[in-house]
Amino acid sequence: MKKNKNENSFKRAKEFLQTSPYLLWLMLILITALFTITHHPKQSQTSYSYSIGDVAKRDIKAPKNFFVEDKKATSIKIDEVKESVKNIYDFDANLLNKIHSNIDTAIKIPKELFNKTNEQTPEPDPTFAIILDTKSEFEEKLGIEISKGAYSILYKDQFSSDMTEKIKTIIEKILTNGIVANKEILLKETHKGIILRTIGSKEERIVNNLKVFYGPDQAKTMVRIEGEPLLKGINYNLSNLIVDLCQRLLQPNITLNKNETEKRIKEAETNIKPILYQIKTGEMILREGERVDKVQLIKLMALQAQVKEKNIFISSTGIALITFFTILVVYLLFLKDHKKLHPAHNKHIFFLALGLVLYLTFAKFSTYIAQSANPDATWDISSLSFFLIIPIPSAAMLTCLFLGFDIAIFFTIILSLLTSLVFSGNFEVFIFFFLSSITAAYWIKARQARKNFIIAGFKLAIFNGVLAISIGFYSLAQPDVIILAKEVAMAFCGGLFSATLTIGFAPLIEVIFDYTTDSKLLEFSNLDQPLIKKLMIEAPGTYNHSVIVATLAEAAASAIDVSSLKAKVMGYYHDIGKLDKKLYYIENQADGKNRHDKLSPSMSALILIGHVKNGVEMAKKYKLGNEIIDGIIQHHGTSLIKYFYQKSLNSGNDTVKEENFRYPGPKPQTREAGIVMLADVVEAAGRALERPTPARIQGRVKELINDIFADGQLEECELTLKDLHQIAKSFNNILTSIYHSRIEYPDKIQEKKKEKNGSSKSTDRQSANKENTNGHNPAKDKTDLKRLGL
């Protein structure tokens, strides 16, 4: 009792770990915490803090190439650029039309009164008192106020069109030339000119001659000058009134646009690059005992900026957030709902998390070794070439081996990024491990034997060498042959180490995580396996059926380019559950008695359904692996046991439920499982087919596949109609070969002749004392084996 209780507790704990989402969050938090603790940034031990006049305590050389900004020269350049930017002035081209329109509208008001009196000849012209009533409206439309005396002058002229045209002509001449609001400010730009931008059209032109524009006072003077030839011979009072109106109606049409000018100055400033001069690697910046001068202080400050001390808490928080969100985002976007991870999701994620921790530990351990060997090493590619030997690509190879190439890519993104953080965020480290890892994973995809790991390792070693040269050319200012040779050697060894580590870890992972690789499938495909032998001895009919199903599945898988090995092994083991009640399956009934004749249809269905559960238990007992177990569970899907269901209906039972005669499922989740389902049904039907001619076989295969497809059993395994067509063709070829026509031997031909003559009516049995038809006695030493095997 206590043992059962312990077993139940263990099962509940195992189920919780396999399904609880809290475990995923716990792993994420633990990985983030461990990575942050082990990779937190340290304060720089080197200090370059000096002031002018301080005495240097030691020699200071430039650890690497860097640039120093000449702030004074940069400031002078900024001032020069700001000074060179031309001021933007807006030119209002619509102002003239606006003033003309106001004049026409205003004159029209009193003018209409004169027009009415002219139409009716007997009536006299309107009196000034009448016209005076329009003065306020006239002033409103014109935009300026005028005196009563000025209005009387216009009245006497009857607001003539000639006067109006003269006013408009004078104003047009002045505004066309341009009036600027403040000419004194404008003339300050004479040395560089201005940009005159037309409002509305945004057309711009550079104007260098700024004296041509009028100021407000100058414009008033120009009114009298421009109007002099036009106003000759006109009444003096009216002439003065026209000049006065023009002067008052004029407005500046050229104004400074400060906002646009400031904007262009800022744009020019942003385009200015600081003036730098380069400090070369190894250049002596300050000698021991020297007093620090201004130039040296600038260099020291620039050097200090290169190795600027960081706030440890803030930097650690940054590392933690980068780690947390990198893992979380990749998981949520690419791994959470990935179909390959759906069964035993937590187990697969735990495998990835363990691999991440293990290989990041390798990376960190290598940095400790390098730093202990050379504590003063600077963090550049020439001194960090030892990272090339770290077997990080092995993680991608193992991930591809057990979970697939696409998941290996997503895992590589996380691992490469975090590994680069181990090396202070070095970009070259990320590029090297990312390209190397995805390439290694790609080369390990096609694996049928252990030797492929070695082949992939040598390919990876060569690729890593080329990659090391590429990174060396990119990173080193002056590539050194010795350094490049060292890096190539390390990268080459790193590729070999990755393959070796993969070979060593693969069997261990198979055992710990119960994964099934192609190597393991090859072992299970051996027909000398104990379970296959047991099936052959105890249930030879099922064994023969399984072998043919495996053959059909292997051929079909090859036809649609999926794992033929997996499909074949699934075919071998899909019916091992029949060993429990082998005589209840027709292929094992040699005595002609059908045990189901004495059972109810529902009981018969339960026995047939039970072979799936029994097969799973047996597969777990013999440790066949999850992929074979999935094939056993899914090879019937949720299909209907039609014979016993129909038999139950025919018995008059009105309470028959179809779900009681269906397998529990699930439906096939992979294309290999779908192929095994089709092969299982086709083989059983082909065995029962009378006179299996090629045409009848082809028709039966087509009918069965259509029935399975119509029943929805293939909805979840991604088999396309094109795949089903290829599968049917491969089934037809193999079944036709199995059930081909036989050559009739001479003795059978003689028997048939005798049957026709009436001398023999059965080919199943012959008399033991029958004489030889040729008149010769049979050989005396001929052994009679008729009863062998009975």
mmCIF file of N, CA and C in Angstrom, residues 278-346:
data_model
loop_
_atom_site.group_PDB
_atom_site.id
_atom_site.type_symbol
_atom_site.label_atom_id
_atom_site.label_comp_id
_atom_site.label_asym_id
_atom_site.label_seq_id
_atom_site.Cartn_x
_atom_site.Cartn_y
_atom_site.Cartn_z
ATOM 1 N N GLN A 278 43.909 60.905 -34.285
ATOM 2 C CA GLN A 278 44.006 59.533 -33.819
ATOM 3 C C GLN A 278 45.221 59.312 -32.929
ATOM 4 N N ILE A 279 44.996 58.547 -31.865
ATOM 5 C CA ILE A 279 46.084 58.055 -31.018
ATOM 6 C C ILE A 279 46.294 56.593 -31.376
ATOM 7 N N LYS A 280 47.478 56.201 -31.747
ATOM 8 C CA LYS A 280 47.781 54.849 -32.198
ATOM 9 C C LYS A 280 48.045 53.925 -31.010
ATOM 10 N N THR A 281 47.779 52.646 -31.233
ATOM 11 C CA THR A 281 48.061 51.644 -30.203
ATOM 12 C C THR A 281 49.546 51.682 -29.824
ATOM 13 N N GLY A 282 49.821 51.740 -28.518
ATOM 14 C CA GLY A 282 51.199 51.768 -28.037
ATOM 15 C C GLY A 282 51.809 53.149 -27.964
ATOM 16 N N GLU A 283 51.097 54.159 -28.438
ATOM 17 C CA GLU A 283 51.637 55.516 -28.391
ATOM 18 C C GLU A 283 51.771 55.971 -26.936
ATOM 19 N N MET A 284 52.928 56.560 -26.605
ATOM 20 C CA MET A 284 53.174 57.030 -25.249
ATOM 21 C C MET A 284 52.385 58.319 -25.014
ATOM 22 N N ILE A 285 51.477 58.260 -24.055
ATOM 23 C CA ILE A 285 50.671 59.432 -23.727
ATOM 24 C C ILE A 285 51.316 60.234 -22.596
ATOM 25 N N LEU A 286 51.839 59.519 -21.609
ATOM 26 C CA LEU A 286 52.430 60.183 -20.444
ATOM 27 C C LEU A 286 53.524 59.292 -19.866
ATOM 28 N N ARG A 287 54.671 59.892 -19.596
ATOM 29 C CA ARG A 287 55.788 59.140 -19.019
ATOM 30 C C ARG A 287 55.827 59.353 -17.509
ATOM 31 N N GLU A 288 56.352 58.369 -16.831
ATOM 32 C CA GLU A 288 56.486 58.444 -15.378
ATOM 33 C C GLU A 288 57.371 59.635 -14.999
ATOM 34 N N GLY A 289 56.891 60.441 -14.053
ATOM 35 C CA GLY A 289 57.659 61.596 -13.583
ATOM 36 C C GLY A 289 57.357 62.874 -14.331
ATOM 37 N N GLU A 290 56.662 62.791 -15.475
ATOM 38 C CA GLU A 290 56.334 63.997 -16.233
ATOM 39 C C GLU A 290 55.189 64.758 -15.571
ATOM 40 N N ARG A 291 55.210 66.093 -15.754
ATOM 41 C CA ARG A 291 54.081 66.913 -15.328
ATOM 42 C C ARG A 291 53.038 66.940 -16.452
ATOM 43 N N VAL A 292 51.809 66.817 -16.069
ATOM 44 C CA VAL A 292 50.724 66.752 -17.046
ATOM 45 C C VAL A 292 50.441 68.149 -17.582
ATOM 46 N N ASP A 293 50.493 68.285 -18.908
ATOM 47 C CA ASP A 293 50.133 69.567 -19.520
ATOM 48 C C ASP A 293 48.730 69.480 -20.121
ATOM 49 N N LYS A 294 48.314 70.546 -20.786
ATOM 50 C CA LYS A 294 46.950 70.641 -21.289
ATOM 51 C C LYS A 294 46.664 69.605 -22.366
ATOM 52 N N VAL A 295 47.618 69.445 -23.290
ATOM 53 C CA VAL A 295 47.431 68.487 -24.392
ATOM 54 C C VAL A 295 47.348 67.071 -23.855
ATOM 55 N N GLN A 296 48.240 66.742 -22.920
ATOM 56 C CA GLN A 296 48.230 65.394 -22.346
ATOM 57 C C GLN A 296 46.949 65.134 -21.565
ATOM 58 N N LEU A 297 46.443 66.166 -20.908
ATOM 59 C CA LEU A 297 45.202 66.002 -20.150
ATOM 60 C C LEU A 297 44.035 65.675 -21.085
ATOM 61 N N ILE A 298 44.004 66.330 -22.237
ATOM 62 C CA ILE A 298 42.941 66.032 -23.213
ATOM 63 C C ILE A 298 43.022 64.567 -23.653
ATOM 64 N N LYS A 299 44.243 64.094 -23.906
ATOM 65 C CA LYS A 299 44.423 62.691 -24.307
ATOM 66 C C LYS A 299 44.004 61.743 -23.187
ATOM 67 N N LEU A 300 44.364 62.071 -21.938
ATOM 68 C CA LEU A 300 44.010 61.225 -20.806
ATOM 69 C C LEU A 300 42.497 61.175 -20.605
ATOM 70 N N MET A 301 41.843 62.310 -20.781
ATOM 71 C CA MET A 301 40.386 62.342 -20.635
ATOM 72 C C MET A 301 39.708 61.497 -21.710
ATOM 73 N N ALA A 302 40.249 61.550 -22.920
ATOM 74 C CA ALA A 302 39.699 60.713 -24.000
ATOM 75 C C ALA A 302 39.920 59.239 -23.706
ATOM 76 N N LEU A 303 41.107 58.925 -23.159
ATOM 77 C CA LEU A 303 41.397 57.535 -22.802
ATOM 78 C C LEU A 303 40.499 57.076 -21.663
ATOM 79 N N GLN A 304 40.262 57.950 -20.713
ATOM 80 C CA GLN A 304 39.385 57.623 -19.582
ATOM 81 C C GLN A 304 37.973 57.326 -20.073
ATOM 82 N N ALA A 305 37.558 58.057 -21.093
ATOM 83 C CA ALA A 305 36.218 57.823 -21.649
ATOM 84 C C ALA A 305 36.115 56.442 -22.285
ATOM 85 N N GLN A 306 37.239 55.924 -22.794
ATOM 86 C CA GLN A 306 37.228 54.595 -23.402
ATOM 87 C C GLN A 306 37.041 53.503 -22.350
ATOM 88 N N VAL A 307 37.568 53.733 -21.142
ATOM 89 C CA VAL A 307 37.485 52.730 -20.068
ATOM 90 C C VAL A 307 36.678 53.300 -18.903
ATOM 91 N N LYS A 308 35.620 53.997 -19.257
ATOM 92 C CA LYS A 308 34.826 54.695 -18.257
ATOM 93 C C LYS A 308 34.253 53.711 -17.248
ATOM 94 N N GLU A 309 34.431 54.030 -16.002
ATOM 95 C CA GLU A 309 33.916 53.174 -14.945
ATOM 96 C C GLU A 309 32.391 53.227 -14.924
ATOM 97 N N LYS A 310 31.801 52.062 -14.722
ATOM 98 C CA LYS A 310 30.349 51.975 -14.749
ATOM 99 C C LYS A 310 29.796 51.785 -13.336
ATOM 100 N N ASN A 311 28.575 52.192 -13.177
ATOM 101 C CA ASN A 311 27.866 51.891 -11.949
ATOM 102 C C ASN A 311 27.512 50.410 -11.970
ATOM 103 N N ILE A 312 28.037 49.665 -11.006
ATOM 104 C CA ILE A 312 27.877 48.210 -11.034
ATOM 105 C C ILE A 312 26.408 47.822 -10.965
ATOM 106 N N PHE A 313 25.645 48.478 -10.122
ATOM 107 C CA PHE A 313 24.230 48.114 -9.972
ATOM 108 C C PHE A 313 23.461 48.335 -11.275
ATOM 109 N N ILE A 314 23.686 49.510 -11.886
ATOM 110 C CA ILE A 314 22.974 49.817 -13.133
ATOM 111 C C ILE A 314 23.389 48.857 -14.239
ATOM 112 N N SER A 315 24.702 48.570 -14.339
ATOM 113 C CA SER A 315 25.185 47.660 -15.381
ATOM 114 C C SER A 315 24.656 46.244 -15.170
ATOM 115 N N SER A 316 24.627 45.805 -13.914
ATOM 116 C CA SER A 316 24.101 44.465 -13.620
ATOM 117 C C SER A 316 22.618 44.385 -13.944
ATOM 118 N N THR A 317 21.907 45.467 -13.629
ATOM 119 C CA THR A 317 20.481 45.494 -13.972
ATOM 120 C C THR A 317 20.288 45.420 -15.488
ATOM 121 N N GLY A 318 21.153 46.134 -16.214
ATOM 122 C CA GLY A 318 21.076 46.075 -17.678
ATOM 123 C C GLY A 318 21.313 44.676 -18.210
ATOM 124 N N ILE A 319 22.334 43.987 -17.665
ATOM 125 C CA ILE A 319 22.615 42.611 -18.095
ATOM 126 C C ILE A 319 21.433 41.703 -17.777
ATOM 127 N N ALA A 320 20.858 41.874 -16.570
ATOM 128 C CA ALA A 320 19.717 41.041 -16.181
ATOM 129 C C ALA A 320 18.534 41.260 -17.117
ATOM 130 N N LEU A 321 18.255 42.507 -17.451
ATOM 131 C CA LEU A 321 17.116 42.799 -18.331
ATOM 132 C C LEU A 321 17.349 42.280 -19.737
ATOM 133 N N ILE A 322 18.580 42.452 -20.246
ATOM 134 C CA ILE A 322 18.888 41.938 -21.591
ATOM 135 C C ILE A 322 18.721 40.425 -21.624
ATOM 136 N N THR A 323 19.257 39.745 -20.605
ATOM 137 C CA THR A 323 19.145 38.283 -20.537
ATOM 138 C C THR A 323 17.683 37.860 -20.442
ATOM 139 N N PHE A 324 16.948 38.498 -19.552
ATOM 140 C CA PHE A 324 15.550 38.133 -19.309
ATOM 141 C C PHE A 324 14.714 38.299 -20.578
ATOM 142 N N PHE A 325 14.821 39.468 -21.205
ATOM 143 C CA PHE A 325 13.963 39.747 -22.356
ATOM 144 C C PHE A 325 14.423 38.998 -23.606
ATOM 145 N N THR A 326 15.724 38.738 -23.729
ATOM 146 C CA THR A 326 16.195 37.948 -24.873
ATOM 147 C C THR A 326 15.577 36.555 -24.845
ATOM 148 N N ILE A 327 15.657 35.907 -23.693
ATOM 149 C CA ILE A 327 15.109 34.552 -23.563
ATOM 150 C C ILE A 327 13.583 34.592 -23.683
ATOM 151 N N LEU A 328 12.957 35.559 -23.011
ATOM 152 C CA LEU A 328 11.496 35.619 -23.000
ATOM 153 C C LEU A 328 10.926 35.887 -24.392
ATOM 154 N N VAL A 329 11.515 36.836 -25.108
ATOM 155 C CA VAL A 329 10.986 37.204 -26.437
ATOM 156 C C VAL A 329 11.150 36.045 -27.417
ATOM 157 N N VAL A 330 12.328 35.427 -27.446
ATOM 158 C CA VAL A 330 12.545 34.295 -28.361
ATOM 159 C C VAL A 330 11.599 33.156 -28.014
ATOM 160 N N TYR A 331 11.389 32.916 -26.726
ATOM 161 C CA TYR A 331 10.475 31.835 -26.312
ATOM 162 C C TYR A 331 9.037 32.130 -26.741
ATOM 163 N N LEU A 332 8.563 33.347 -26.441
ATOM 164 C CA LEU A 332 7.166 33.671 -26.744
ATOM 165 C C LEU A 332 6.895 33.714 -28.245
ATOM 166 N N LEU A 333 7.856 34.222 -29.022
ATOM 167 C CA LEU A 333 7.623 34.381 -30.460
ATOM 168 C C LEU A 333 7.840 33.093 -31.246
ATOM 169 N N PHE A 334 8.801 32.263 -30.818
ATOM 170 C CA PHE A 334 9.205 31.140 -31.667
ATOM 171 C C PHE A 334 9.046 29.760 -31.019
ATOM 172 N N LEU A 335 9.101 29.661 -29.705
ATOM 173 C CA LEU A 335 9.168 28.344 -29.065
ATOM 174 C C LEU A 335 7.895 27.956 -28.319
ATOM 175 N N LYS A 336 7.141 28.924 -27.831
ATOM 176 C CA LYS A 336 6.008 28.607 -26.957
ATOM 177 C C LYS A 336 5.003 27.681 -27.639
ATOM 178 N N ASP A 337 4.636 27.998 -28.866
ATOM 179 C CA ASP A 337 3.614 27.209 -29.578
ATOM 180 C C ASP A 337 4.213 26.355 -30.691
ATOM 181 N N HIS A 338 5.508 26.096 -30.606
ATOM 182 C CA HIS A 338 6.150 25.283 -31.648
ATOM 183 C C HIS A 338 5.652 23.840 -31.571
ATOM 184 N N LYS A 339 5.291 23.317 -32.720
ATOM 185 C CA LYS A 339 4.668 21.994 -32.757
ATOM 186 C C LYS A 339 5.611 20.900 -32.261
ATOM 187 N N LYS A 340 6.895 21.021 -32.547
ATOM 188 C CA LYS A 340 7.850 19.986 -32.130
ATOM 189 C C LYS A 340 8.029 19.945 -30.621
ATOM 190 N N LEU A 341 7.717 21.052 -29.950
ATOM 191 C CA LEU A 341 7.877 21.101 -28.500
ATOM 192 C C LEU A 341 6.575 20.812 -27.773
ATOM 193 N N HIS A 342 5.492 20.611 -28.531
ATOM 194 C CA HIS A 342 4.179 20.481 -27.901
ATOM 195 C C HIS A 342 4.104 19.278 -26.958
ATOM 196 N N PRO A 343 4.499 18.091 -27.392
ATOM 197 C CA PRO A 343 4.516 16.998 -26.424
ATOM 198 C C PRO A 343 5.710 17.165 -25.480
ATOM 199 N N ALA A 344 5.468 17.006 -24.194
ATOM 200 C CA ALA A 344 6.521 17.136 -23.181
ATOM 201 C C ALA A 344 7.231 18.482 -23.304
ATOM 202 N N HIS A 345 6.435 19.554 -23.344
ATOM 203 C CA HIS A 345 6.975 20.899 -23.575
ATOM 204 C C HIS A 345 8.008 21.282 -22.518
ATOM 205 N N ASN A 346 7.656 21.068 -21.252
ATOM 206 C CA ASN A 346 8.571 21.462 -20.174
ATOM 207 C C ASN A 346 9.887 20.697 -20.238
#
